[in-house]
PDB file of C-alpha atoms in Angstrom:
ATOM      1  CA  UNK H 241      70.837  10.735  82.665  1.00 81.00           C
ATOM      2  CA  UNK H 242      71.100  13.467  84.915  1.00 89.00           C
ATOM      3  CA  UNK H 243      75.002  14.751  85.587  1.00 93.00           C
ATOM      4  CA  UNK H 244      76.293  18.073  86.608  1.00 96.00           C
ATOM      5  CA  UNK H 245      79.328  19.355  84.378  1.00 97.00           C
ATOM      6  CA  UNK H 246      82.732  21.209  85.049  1.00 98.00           C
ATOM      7  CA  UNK H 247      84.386  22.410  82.308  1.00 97.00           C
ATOM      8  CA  UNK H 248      87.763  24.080  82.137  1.00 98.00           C
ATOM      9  CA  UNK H 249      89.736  25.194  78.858  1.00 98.00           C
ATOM     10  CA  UNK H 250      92.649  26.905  77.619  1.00 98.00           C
ATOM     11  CA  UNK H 251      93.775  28.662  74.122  1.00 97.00           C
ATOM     12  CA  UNK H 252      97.096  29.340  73.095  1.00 98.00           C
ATOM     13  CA  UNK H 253      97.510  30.077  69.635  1.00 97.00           C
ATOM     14  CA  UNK H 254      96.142  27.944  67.539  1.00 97.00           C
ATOM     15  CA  UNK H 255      95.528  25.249  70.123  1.00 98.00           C
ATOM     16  CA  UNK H 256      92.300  24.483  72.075  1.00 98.00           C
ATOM     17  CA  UNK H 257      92.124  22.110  75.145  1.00 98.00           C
ATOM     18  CA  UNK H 258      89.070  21.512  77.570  1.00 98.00           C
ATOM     19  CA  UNK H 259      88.445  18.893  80.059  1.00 98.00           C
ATOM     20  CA  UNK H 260      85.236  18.084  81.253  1.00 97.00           C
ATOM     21  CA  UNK H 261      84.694  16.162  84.143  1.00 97.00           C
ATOM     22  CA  UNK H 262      81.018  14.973  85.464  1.00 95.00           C
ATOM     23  CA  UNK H 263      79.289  13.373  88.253  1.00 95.00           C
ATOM     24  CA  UNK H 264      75.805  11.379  87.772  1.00 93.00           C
ATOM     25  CA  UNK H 265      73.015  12.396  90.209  1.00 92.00           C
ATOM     26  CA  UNK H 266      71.893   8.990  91.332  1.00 90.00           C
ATOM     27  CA  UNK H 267      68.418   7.203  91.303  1.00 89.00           C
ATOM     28  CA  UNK H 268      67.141   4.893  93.202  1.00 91.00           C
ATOM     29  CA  UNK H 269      67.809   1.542  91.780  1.00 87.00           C
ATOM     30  CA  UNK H 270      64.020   1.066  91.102  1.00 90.00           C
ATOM     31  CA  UNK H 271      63.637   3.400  88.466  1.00 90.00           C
ATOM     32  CA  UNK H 272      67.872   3.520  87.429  1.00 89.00           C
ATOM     33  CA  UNK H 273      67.310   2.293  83.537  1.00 86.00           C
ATOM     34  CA  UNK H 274      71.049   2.428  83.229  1.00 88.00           C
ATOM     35  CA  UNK H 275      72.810   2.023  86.641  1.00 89.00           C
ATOM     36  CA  UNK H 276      76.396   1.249  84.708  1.00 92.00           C
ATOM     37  CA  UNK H 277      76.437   3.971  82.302  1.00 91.00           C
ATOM     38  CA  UNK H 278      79.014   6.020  84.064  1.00 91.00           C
ATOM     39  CA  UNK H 279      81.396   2.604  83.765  1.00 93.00           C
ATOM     40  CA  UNK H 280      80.838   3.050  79.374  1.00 94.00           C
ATOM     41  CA  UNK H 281      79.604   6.947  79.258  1.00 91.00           C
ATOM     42  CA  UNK H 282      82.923   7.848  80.917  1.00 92.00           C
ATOM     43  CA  UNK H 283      83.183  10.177  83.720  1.00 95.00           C
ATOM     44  CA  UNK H 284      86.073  12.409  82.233  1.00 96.00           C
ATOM     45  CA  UNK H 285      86.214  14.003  78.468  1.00 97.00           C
ATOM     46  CA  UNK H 286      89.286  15.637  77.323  1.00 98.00           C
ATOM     47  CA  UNK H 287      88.973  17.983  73.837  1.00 98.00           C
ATOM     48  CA  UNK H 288      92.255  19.284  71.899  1.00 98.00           C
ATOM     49  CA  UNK H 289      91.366  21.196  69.032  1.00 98.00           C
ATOM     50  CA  UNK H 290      94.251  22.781  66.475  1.00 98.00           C
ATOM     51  CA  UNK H 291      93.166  25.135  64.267  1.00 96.00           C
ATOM     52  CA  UNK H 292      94.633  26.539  61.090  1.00 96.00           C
ATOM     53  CA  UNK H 293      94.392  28.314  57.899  1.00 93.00           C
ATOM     54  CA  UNK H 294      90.684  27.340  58.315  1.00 90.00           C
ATOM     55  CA  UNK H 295      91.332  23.722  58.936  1.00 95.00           C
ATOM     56  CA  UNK H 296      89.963  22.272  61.909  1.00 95.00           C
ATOM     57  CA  UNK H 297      91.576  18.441  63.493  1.00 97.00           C
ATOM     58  CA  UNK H 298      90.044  17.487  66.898  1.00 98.00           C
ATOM     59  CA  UNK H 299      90.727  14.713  69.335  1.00 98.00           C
ATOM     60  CA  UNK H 300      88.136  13.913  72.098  1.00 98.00           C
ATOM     61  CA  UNK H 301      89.249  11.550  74.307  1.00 98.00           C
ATOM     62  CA  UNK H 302      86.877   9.918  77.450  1.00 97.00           C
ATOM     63  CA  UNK H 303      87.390   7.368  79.888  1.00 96.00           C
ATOM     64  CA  UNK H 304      85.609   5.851  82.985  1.00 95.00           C
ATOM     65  CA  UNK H 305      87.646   6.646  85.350  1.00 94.00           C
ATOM     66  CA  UNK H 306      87.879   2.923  86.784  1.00 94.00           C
ATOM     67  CA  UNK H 307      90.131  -0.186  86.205  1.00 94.00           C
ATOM     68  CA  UNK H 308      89.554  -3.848  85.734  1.00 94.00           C
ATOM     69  CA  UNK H 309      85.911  -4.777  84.267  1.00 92.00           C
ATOM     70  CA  UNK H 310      84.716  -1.019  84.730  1.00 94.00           C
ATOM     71  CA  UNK H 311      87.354   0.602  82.376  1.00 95.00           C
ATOM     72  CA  UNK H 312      85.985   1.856  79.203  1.00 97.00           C
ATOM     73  CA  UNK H 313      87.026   4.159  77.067  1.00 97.00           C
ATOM     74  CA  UNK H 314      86.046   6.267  73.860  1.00 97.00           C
ATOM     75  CA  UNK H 315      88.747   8.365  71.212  1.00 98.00           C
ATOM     76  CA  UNK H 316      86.847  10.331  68.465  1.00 98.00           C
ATOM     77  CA  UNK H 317      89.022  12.215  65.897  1.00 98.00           C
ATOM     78  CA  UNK H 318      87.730  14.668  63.834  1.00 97.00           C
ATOM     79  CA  UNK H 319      88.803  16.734  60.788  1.00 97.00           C
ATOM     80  CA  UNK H 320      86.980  19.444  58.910  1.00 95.00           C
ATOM     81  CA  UNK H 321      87.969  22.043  56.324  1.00 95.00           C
ATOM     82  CA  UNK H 322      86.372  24.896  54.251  1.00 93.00           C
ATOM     83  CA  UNK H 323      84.337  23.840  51.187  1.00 92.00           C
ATOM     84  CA  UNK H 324      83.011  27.611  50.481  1.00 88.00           C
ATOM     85  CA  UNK H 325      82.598  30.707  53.289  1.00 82.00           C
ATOM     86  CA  UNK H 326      80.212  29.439  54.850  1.00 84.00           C
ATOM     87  CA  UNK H 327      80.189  25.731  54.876  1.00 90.00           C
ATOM     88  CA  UNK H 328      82.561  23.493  56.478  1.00 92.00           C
ATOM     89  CA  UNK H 329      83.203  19.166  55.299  1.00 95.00           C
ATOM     90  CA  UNK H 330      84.199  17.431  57.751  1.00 95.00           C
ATOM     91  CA  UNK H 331      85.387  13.618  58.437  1.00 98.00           C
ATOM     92  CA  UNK H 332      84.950  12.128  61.941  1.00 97.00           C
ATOM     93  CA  UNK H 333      86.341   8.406  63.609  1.00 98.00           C
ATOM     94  CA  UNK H 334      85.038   7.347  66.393  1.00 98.00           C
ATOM     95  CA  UNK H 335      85.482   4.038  68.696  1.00 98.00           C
ATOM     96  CA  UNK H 336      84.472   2.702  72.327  1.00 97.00           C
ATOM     97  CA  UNK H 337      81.871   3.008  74.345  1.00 96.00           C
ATOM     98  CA  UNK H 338      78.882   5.881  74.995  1.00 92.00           C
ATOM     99  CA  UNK H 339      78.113   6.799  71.168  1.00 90.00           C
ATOM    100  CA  UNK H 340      75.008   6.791  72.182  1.00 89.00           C
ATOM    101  CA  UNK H 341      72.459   6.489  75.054  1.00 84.00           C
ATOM    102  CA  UNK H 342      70.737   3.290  73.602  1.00 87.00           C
ATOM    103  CA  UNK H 343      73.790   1.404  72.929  1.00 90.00           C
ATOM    104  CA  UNK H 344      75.985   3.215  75.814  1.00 93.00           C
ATOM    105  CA  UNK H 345      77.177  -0.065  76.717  1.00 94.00           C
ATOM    106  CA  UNK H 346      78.274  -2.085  73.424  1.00 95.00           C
ATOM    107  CA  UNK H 347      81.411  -0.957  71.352  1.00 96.00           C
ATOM    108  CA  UNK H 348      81.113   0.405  68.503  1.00 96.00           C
ATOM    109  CA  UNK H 349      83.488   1.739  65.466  1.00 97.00           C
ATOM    110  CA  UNK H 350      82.034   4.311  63.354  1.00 96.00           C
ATOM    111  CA  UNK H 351      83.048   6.797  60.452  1.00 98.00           C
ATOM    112  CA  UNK H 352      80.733  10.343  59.992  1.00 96.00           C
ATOM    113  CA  UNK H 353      80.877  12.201  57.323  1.00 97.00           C
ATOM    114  CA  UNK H 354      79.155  15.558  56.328  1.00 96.00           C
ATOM    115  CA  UNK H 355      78.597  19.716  55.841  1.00 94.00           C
ATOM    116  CA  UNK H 356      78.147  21.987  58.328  1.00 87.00           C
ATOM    117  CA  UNK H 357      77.290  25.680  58.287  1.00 83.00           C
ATOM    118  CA  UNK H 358      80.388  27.810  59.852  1.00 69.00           C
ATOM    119  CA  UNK H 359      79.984  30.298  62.630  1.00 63.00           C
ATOM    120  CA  UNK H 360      78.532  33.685  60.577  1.00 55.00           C
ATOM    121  CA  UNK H 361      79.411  35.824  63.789  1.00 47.00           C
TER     122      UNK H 361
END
């Protein structure tokens, strides 16, 4: 889906915080595959991110924007700490709506978890 992004954050100390808000460029309903995405996908993503001692615990929350039968919602929480310099484990919750674009539109609960390679820079 095509959307065009704002993004504004802040840092103070060991705190992160960014809010994204989007709008959809629309289709024309004959070739609109997913015309209610926006009412699952959210329209609005808030990140808070506190950092310490190499220790990482995130909260993304994202909403529709809308009330009654359009009101979805997602909350992913995240936590990831140093296994060596340059890796990173990590543990990650999520639950709603928009995990992904084939199944934007059915809820689902899911638990991640994995390595990643820290910044080197």
């Amino acid at each position: 889906w095509n959307r065009i992004i704002g993004m504004v954050g802040l840092e103070r100390g060991n705190w992160t915080m960014m809010l994204r808000p989007w709008w959809r460029i629309p289709e024309s309903a004959d070739v609109d595959d997913n015309p209610d995405i926006q009412d699952y996908a959210g329209r609005l993503e808030l990140l808070l991110v506190h950092q310490r001692d190499g220790h990482e615990l995130s909260l993304l929350a994202r909403h529709s924007l809308r009330d009654g039968g359009r009101s979805h919602a997602a909350i992913q929480i995240g936590y990831a700490m140093p296994i060596s310099s340059y890796l990173k484990g990590y543990v990650q919750l999520f639950s709603g709506y928009g995990a992904s674009l084939l199944d934007y539109n059915h809820r689902q609960t899911r638990i991640g978890i994995g390595i990643s390679m820290m910044q080197w820079l």
